[in-house]
Short mmCIF file of C-alpha atoms and ligand atoms in Angstrom, two decimals:
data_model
loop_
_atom_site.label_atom_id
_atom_site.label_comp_id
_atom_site.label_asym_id
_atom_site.label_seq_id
_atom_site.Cartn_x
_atom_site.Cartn_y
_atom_site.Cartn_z
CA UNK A 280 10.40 -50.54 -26.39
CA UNK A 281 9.33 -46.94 -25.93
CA UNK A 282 10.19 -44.35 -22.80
CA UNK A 283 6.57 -44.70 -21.79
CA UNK A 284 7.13 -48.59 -21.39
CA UNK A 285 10.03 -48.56 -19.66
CA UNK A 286 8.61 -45.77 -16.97
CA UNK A 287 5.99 -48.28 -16.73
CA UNK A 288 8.05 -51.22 -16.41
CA UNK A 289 10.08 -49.09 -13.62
CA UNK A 290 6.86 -49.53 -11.17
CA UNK A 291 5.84 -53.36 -11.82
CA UNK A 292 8.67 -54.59 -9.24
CA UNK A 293 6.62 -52.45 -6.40
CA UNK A 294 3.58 -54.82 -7.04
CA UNK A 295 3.28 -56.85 -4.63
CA UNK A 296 0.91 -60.15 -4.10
CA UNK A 297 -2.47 -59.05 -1.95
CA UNK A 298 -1.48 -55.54 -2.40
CA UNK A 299 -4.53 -52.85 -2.82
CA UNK A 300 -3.50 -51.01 -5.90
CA UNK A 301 -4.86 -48.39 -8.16
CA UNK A 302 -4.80 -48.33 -11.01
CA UNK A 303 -4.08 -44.60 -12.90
CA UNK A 304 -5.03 -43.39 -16.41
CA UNK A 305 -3.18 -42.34 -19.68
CA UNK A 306 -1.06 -43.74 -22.57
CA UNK A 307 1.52 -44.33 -20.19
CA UNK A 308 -0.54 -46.30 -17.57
CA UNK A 309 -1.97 -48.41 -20.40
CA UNK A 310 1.47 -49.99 -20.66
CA UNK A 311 1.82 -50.60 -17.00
CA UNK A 312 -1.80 -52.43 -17.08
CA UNK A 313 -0.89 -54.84 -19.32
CA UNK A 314 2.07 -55.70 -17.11
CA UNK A 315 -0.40 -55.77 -14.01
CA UNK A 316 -2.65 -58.02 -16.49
CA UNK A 317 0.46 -61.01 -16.88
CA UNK A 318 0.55 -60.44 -12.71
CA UNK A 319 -2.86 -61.48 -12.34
CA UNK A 320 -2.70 -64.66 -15.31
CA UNK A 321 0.33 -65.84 -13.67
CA UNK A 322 -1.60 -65.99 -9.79
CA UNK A 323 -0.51 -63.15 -8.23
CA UNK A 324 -3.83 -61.36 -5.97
CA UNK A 325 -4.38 -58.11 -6.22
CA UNK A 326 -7.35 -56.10 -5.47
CA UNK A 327 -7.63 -52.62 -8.05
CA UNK A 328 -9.06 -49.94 -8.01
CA UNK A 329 -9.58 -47.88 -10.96
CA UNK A 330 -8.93 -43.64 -12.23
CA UNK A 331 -11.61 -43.61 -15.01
CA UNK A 332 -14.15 -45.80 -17.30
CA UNK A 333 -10.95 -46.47 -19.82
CA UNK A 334 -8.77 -48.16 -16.96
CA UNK A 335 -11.75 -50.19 -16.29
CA UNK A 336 -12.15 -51.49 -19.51
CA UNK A 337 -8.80 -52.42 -20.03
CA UNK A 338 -8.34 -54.02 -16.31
CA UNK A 339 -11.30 -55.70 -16.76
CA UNK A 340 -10.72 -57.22 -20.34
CA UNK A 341 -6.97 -58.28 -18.39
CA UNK A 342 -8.70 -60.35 -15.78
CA UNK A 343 -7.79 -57.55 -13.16
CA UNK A 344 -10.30 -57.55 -10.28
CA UNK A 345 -11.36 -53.90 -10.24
CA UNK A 346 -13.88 -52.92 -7.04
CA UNK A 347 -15.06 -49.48 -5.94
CA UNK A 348 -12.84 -47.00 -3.75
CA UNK A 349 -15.55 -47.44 -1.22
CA UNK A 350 -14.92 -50.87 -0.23
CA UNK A 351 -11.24 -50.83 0.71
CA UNK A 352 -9.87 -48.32 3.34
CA UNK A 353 -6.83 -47.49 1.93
CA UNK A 354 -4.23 -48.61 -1.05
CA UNK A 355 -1.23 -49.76 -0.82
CA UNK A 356 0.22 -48.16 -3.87
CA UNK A 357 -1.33 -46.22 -7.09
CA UNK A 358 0.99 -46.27 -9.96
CA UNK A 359 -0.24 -42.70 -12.15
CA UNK A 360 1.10 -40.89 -15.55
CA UNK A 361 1.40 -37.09 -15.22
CA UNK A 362 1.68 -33.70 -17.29
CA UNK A 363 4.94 -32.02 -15.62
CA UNK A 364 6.17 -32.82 -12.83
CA UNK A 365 8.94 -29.91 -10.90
CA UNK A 366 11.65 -31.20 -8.96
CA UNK A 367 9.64 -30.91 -5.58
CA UNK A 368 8.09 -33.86 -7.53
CA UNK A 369 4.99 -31.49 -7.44
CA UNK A 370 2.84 -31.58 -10.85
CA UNK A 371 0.13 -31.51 -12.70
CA UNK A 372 -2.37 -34.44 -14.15
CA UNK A 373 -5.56 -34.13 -15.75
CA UNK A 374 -4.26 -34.37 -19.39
CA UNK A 375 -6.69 -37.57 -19.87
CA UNK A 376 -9.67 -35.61 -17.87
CA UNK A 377 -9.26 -37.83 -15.12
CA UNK A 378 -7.78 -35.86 -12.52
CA UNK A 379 -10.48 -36.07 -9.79
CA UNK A 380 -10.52 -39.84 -9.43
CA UNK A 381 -6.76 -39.45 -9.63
CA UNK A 382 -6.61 -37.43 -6.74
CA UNK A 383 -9.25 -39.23 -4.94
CA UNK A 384 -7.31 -42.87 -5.48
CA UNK A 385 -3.84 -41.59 -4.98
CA UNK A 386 -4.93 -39.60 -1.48
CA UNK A 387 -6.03 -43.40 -0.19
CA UNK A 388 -2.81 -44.62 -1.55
CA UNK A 389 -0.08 -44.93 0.84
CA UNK A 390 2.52 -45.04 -1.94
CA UNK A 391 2.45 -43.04 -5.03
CA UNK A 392 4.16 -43.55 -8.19
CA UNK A 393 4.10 -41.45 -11.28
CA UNK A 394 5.38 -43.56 -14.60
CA UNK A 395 6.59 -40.85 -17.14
CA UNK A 396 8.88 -40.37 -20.21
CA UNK A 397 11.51 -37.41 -19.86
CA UNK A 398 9.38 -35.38 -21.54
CA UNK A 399 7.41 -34.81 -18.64
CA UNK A 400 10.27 -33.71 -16.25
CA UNK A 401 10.17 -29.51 -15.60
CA UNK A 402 12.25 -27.06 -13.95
CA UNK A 403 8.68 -25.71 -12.88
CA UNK A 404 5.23 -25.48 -14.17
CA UNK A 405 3.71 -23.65 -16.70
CA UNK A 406 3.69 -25.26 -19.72
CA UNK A 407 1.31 -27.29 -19.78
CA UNK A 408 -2.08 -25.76 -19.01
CA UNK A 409 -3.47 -26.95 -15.72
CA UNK A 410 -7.02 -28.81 -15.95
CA UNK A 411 -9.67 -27.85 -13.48
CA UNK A 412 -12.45 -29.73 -13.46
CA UNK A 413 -15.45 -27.61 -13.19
CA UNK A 414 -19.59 -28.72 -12.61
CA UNK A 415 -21.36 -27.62 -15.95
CA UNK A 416 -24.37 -25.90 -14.22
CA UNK A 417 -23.73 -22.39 -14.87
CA UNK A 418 -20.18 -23.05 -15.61
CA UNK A 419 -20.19 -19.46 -17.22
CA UNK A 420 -20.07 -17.96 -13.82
CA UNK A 421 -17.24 -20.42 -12.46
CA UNK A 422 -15.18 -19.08 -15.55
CA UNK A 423 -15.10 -15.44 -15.26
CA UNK A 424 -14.83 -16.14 -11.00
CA UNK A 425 -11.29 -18.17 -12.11
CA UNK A 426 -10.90 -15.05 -15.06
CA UNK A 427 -11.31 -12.62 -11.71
CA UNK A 428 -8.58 -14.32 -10.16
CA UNK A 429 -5.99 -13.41 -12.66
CA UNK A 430 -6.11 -17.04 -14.54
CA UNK A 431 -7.33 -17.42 -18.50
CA UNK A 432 -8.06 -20.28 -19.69
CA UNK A 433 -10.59 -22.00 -21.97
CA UNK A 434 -13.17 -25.01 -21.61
CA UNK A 435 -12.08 -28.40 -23.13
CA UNK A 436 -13.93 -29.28 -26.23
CA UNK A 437 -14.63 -32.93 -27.34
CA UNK A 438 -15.40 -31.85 -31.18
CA UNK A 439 -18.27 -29.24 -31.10
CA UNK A 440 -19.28 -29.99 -27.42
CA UNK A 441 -17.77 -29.56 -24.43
CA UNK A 442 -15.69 -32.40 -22.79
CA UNK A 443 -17.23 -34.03 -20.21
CA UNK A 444 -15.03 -35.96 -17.50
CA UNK A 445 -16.08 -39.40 -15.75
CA UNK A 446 -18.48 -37.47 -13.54
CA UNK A 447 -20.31 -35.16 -15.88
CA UNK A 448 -18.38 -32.15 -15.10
CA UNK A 449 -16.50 -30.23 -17.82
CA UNK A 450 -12.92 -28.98 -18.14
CA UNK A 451 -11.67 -25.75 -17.86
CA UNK A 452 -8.20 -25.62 -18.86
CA UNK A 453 -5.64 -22.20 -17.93
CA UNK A 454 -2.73 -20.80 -18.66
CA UNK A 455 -0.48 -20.04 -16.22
CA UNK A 456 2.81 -18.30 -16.28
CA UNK A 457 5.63 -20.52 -15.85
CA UNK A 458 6.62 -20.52 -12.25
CA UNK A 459 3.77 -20.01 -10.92
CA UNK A 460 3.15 -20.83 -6.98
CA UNK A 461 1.42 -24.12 -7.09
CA UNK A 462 0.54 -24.16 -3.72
CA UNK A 463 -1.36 -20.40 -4.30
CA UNK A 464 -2.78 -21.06 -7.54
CA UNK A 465 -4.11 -24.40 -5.44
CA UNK A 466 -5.80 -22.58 -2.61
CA UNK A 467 -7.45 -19.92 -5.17
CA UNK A 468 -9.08 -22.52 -7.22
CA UNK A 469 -10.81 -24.48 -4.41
CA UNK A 470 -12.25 -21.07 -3.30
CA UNK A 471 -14.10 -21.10 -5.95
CA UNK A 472 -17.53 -22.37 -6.07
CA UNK A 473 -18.11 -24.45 -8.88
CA UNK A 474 -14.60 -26.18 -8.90
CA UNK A 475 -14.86 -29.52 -8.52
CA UNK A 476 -10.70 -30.17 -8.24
CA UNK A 477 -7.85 -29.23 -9.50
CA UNK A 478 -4.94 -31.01 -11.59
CA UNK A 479 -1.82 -29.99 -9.37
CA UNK A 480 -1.04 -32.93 -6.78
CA UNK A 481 1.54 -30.94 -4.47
CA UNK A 482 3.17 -33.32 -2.03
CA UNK A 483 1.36 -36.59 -3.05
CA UNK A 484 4.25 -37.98 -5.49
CA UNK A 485 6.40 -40.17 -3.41
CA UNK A 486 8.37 -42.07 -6.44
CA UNK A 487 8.83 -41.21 -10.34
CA UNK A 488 9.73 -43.87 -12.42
CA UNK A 489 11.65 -41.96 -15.62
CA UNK A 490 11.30 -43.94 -18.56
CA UNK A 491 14.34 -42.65 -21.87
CA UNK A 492 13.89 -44.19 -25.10
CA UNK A 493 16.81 -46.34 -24.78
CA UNK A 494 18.01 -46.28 -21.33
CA UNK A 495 16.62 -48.00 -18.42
CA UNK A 496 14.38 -46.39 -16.30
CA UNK A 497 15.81 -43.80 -13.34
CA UNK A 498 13.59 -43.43 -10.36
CA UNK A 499 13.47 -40.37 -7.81
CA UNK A 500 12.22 -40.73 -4.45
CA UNK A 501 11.67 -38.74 -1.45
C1 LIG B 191 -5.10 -38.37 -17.06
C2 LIG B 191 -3.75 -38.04 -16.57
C3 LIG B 191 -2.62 -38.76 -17.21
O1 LIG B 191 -1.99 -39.53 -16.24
C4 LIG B 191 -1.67 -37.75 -17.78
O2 LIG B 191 -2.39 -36.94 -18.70
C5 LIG B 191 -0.50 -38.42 -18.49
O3 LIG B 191 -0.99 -39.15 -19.57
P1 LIG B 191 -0.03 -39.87 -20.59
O4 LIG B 191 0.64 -40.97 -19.87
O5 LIG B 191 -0.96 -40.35 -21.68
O6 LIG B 191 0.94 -38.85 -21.12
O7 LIG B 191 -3.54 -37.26 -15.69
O8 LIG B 191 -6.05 -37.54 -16.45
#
C-alpha cells in the first residue's frame, strides 16, 4: 500500500450511509473512489457529487450514483487531494485543473477533508505554483493584468495547445515567492476580470488525512 492509499483510506470511516458526498479529483482521490465504489456494492446509499469529467467516469463505472450540484442543497462531506497545504491547513489545489468545481463542491460541503501523502505538507506556500483558472477570450489581457500585479506565471499547455479545464477555460499557472499572503494574493486575483477562480482554499479544510508510506494515516483537525 502506498501513502496516497492510506490518506485515502484515512477518510472512508467518515462515510456515512445517506450521506451527500463529493467526490474530489486527483491520483489520490482515485484511491478513495474505489473504496467509496465497495460502499456502494456492499448497500450502503450515498448520493455524489462529482469535481471533474474523470471522477465521473470512474464513480460511474463503480456503481456510484453521481447527480448535479444543483439538485442537492448542501453536502455532507467532500473528501479532496491537494498541492500544499500550510499548517493553517490553508492550501492550494488545482494541480489536476479542477480547482473551480473543487471549490464550488467543497463550499456546499459542510465537512471537508483533504487525503494527502506527506509530501504535500508545507511550512507555507510557494512551491508549488498556484493555478488560476482563467476564461480564454482574450486571455492575453487577463495575463499581463495578473503580470501588473507583481505575479509571473505561464499558461498550462496540454502538448502544443493550451490546457483547457472542465469548463473551457484555460490555466494560468504563477510563481509566487514562498510565504506569500494567501489571503492577499486571494483578493488580487478575483479583482481581476477574466479570472474565473483561484486554487488557494483558505479556511475551507476542516480535516487532513496524512497518508506515510508505511505508517498509518495521522489526521489534523480544527
Ligand atoms: C485537482 C486537484 C488535486 O486534488 C490535486 O492536484 C492533488 O492531486 P493528487 O492527489 O493527484 O496529487 O486539486 O485539481
Amino acid at each position: 500500500m502506498n501513502a496516497k492509499q492510506r490518506a485515502a483510506l484515512g477518510a472512508v470511516p467518515y462515510v456515512k450511509d445517506g450521506m451527500k458526498l463529493g467526490l474530489g479529483t486527483g491520483s489520490t482521490v482515485y484511491y478513495f473512489i474505489e473504496e467509496v465504489g465497495k460502499l456502494v456494492a456492499d448497500g450502503m446509499q450515498l448520493t455524489c457529487v462529482s469535481t471533474s469529467e474523470r471522477t465521473t467516469a470512474q464513480a460511474v463505472a463503480l456503481g456510484i450514483p453521481v447527480v448535479d450540484l444543483n439538485t442537492v442543497d448542501r453536502l455532507d462531506l467532500v473528501v479532496d487531494g491537494a498541492d500544499e497545504i500550510d499548517p493553517n491547513r490553508n492550501g492550494i489545489k488545482g494541480g489536476g485543473g479542477a480547482l473551480f468545481r473543487e471549490k464550488m463542491v467543497a463550499l456546499a460541503a459542510e465537512t471537508c477533508i483533504w487525503i494527502v501523502d506527506e509530501s504535500k505538507m508545507v511550512d507555507a506556500l510557494g512551491d508549488f505554483p498556484l493555478p488560476v483558472e482563467i476564461v480564454p477570450f482574450g486571455y492575453l489581457h487577463t495575463v499581463r493584468a495578473v503580470e501588473k500585479l507583481g505575479y509571473t506565471g505561464t499558461i498550462r499547455m496540454a502538448g502544443a495547445d493550451c490546457y483547457v479545464t472542465d469548463n473551457g477555460n484555460y490555466i494560468l499557472d504563477l510563481n509566487l515567492p514562498k510565504g506569500y499572503d494567501p489571503y492577499a494574493v486571494e483578493d488580487a486575483l478575483r479583482r481581476v476580470n477574466g479570472v474565473v477562480e483561484t486554487g488557494l482554499f483558505l479556511d475551507i479544510c476542516d480535516i487532513v488525512c496524512v497518508g506515510a508510506a508505511d505508517e498509518q494515516s495521522i489526521e489534523f483537525s480544527r
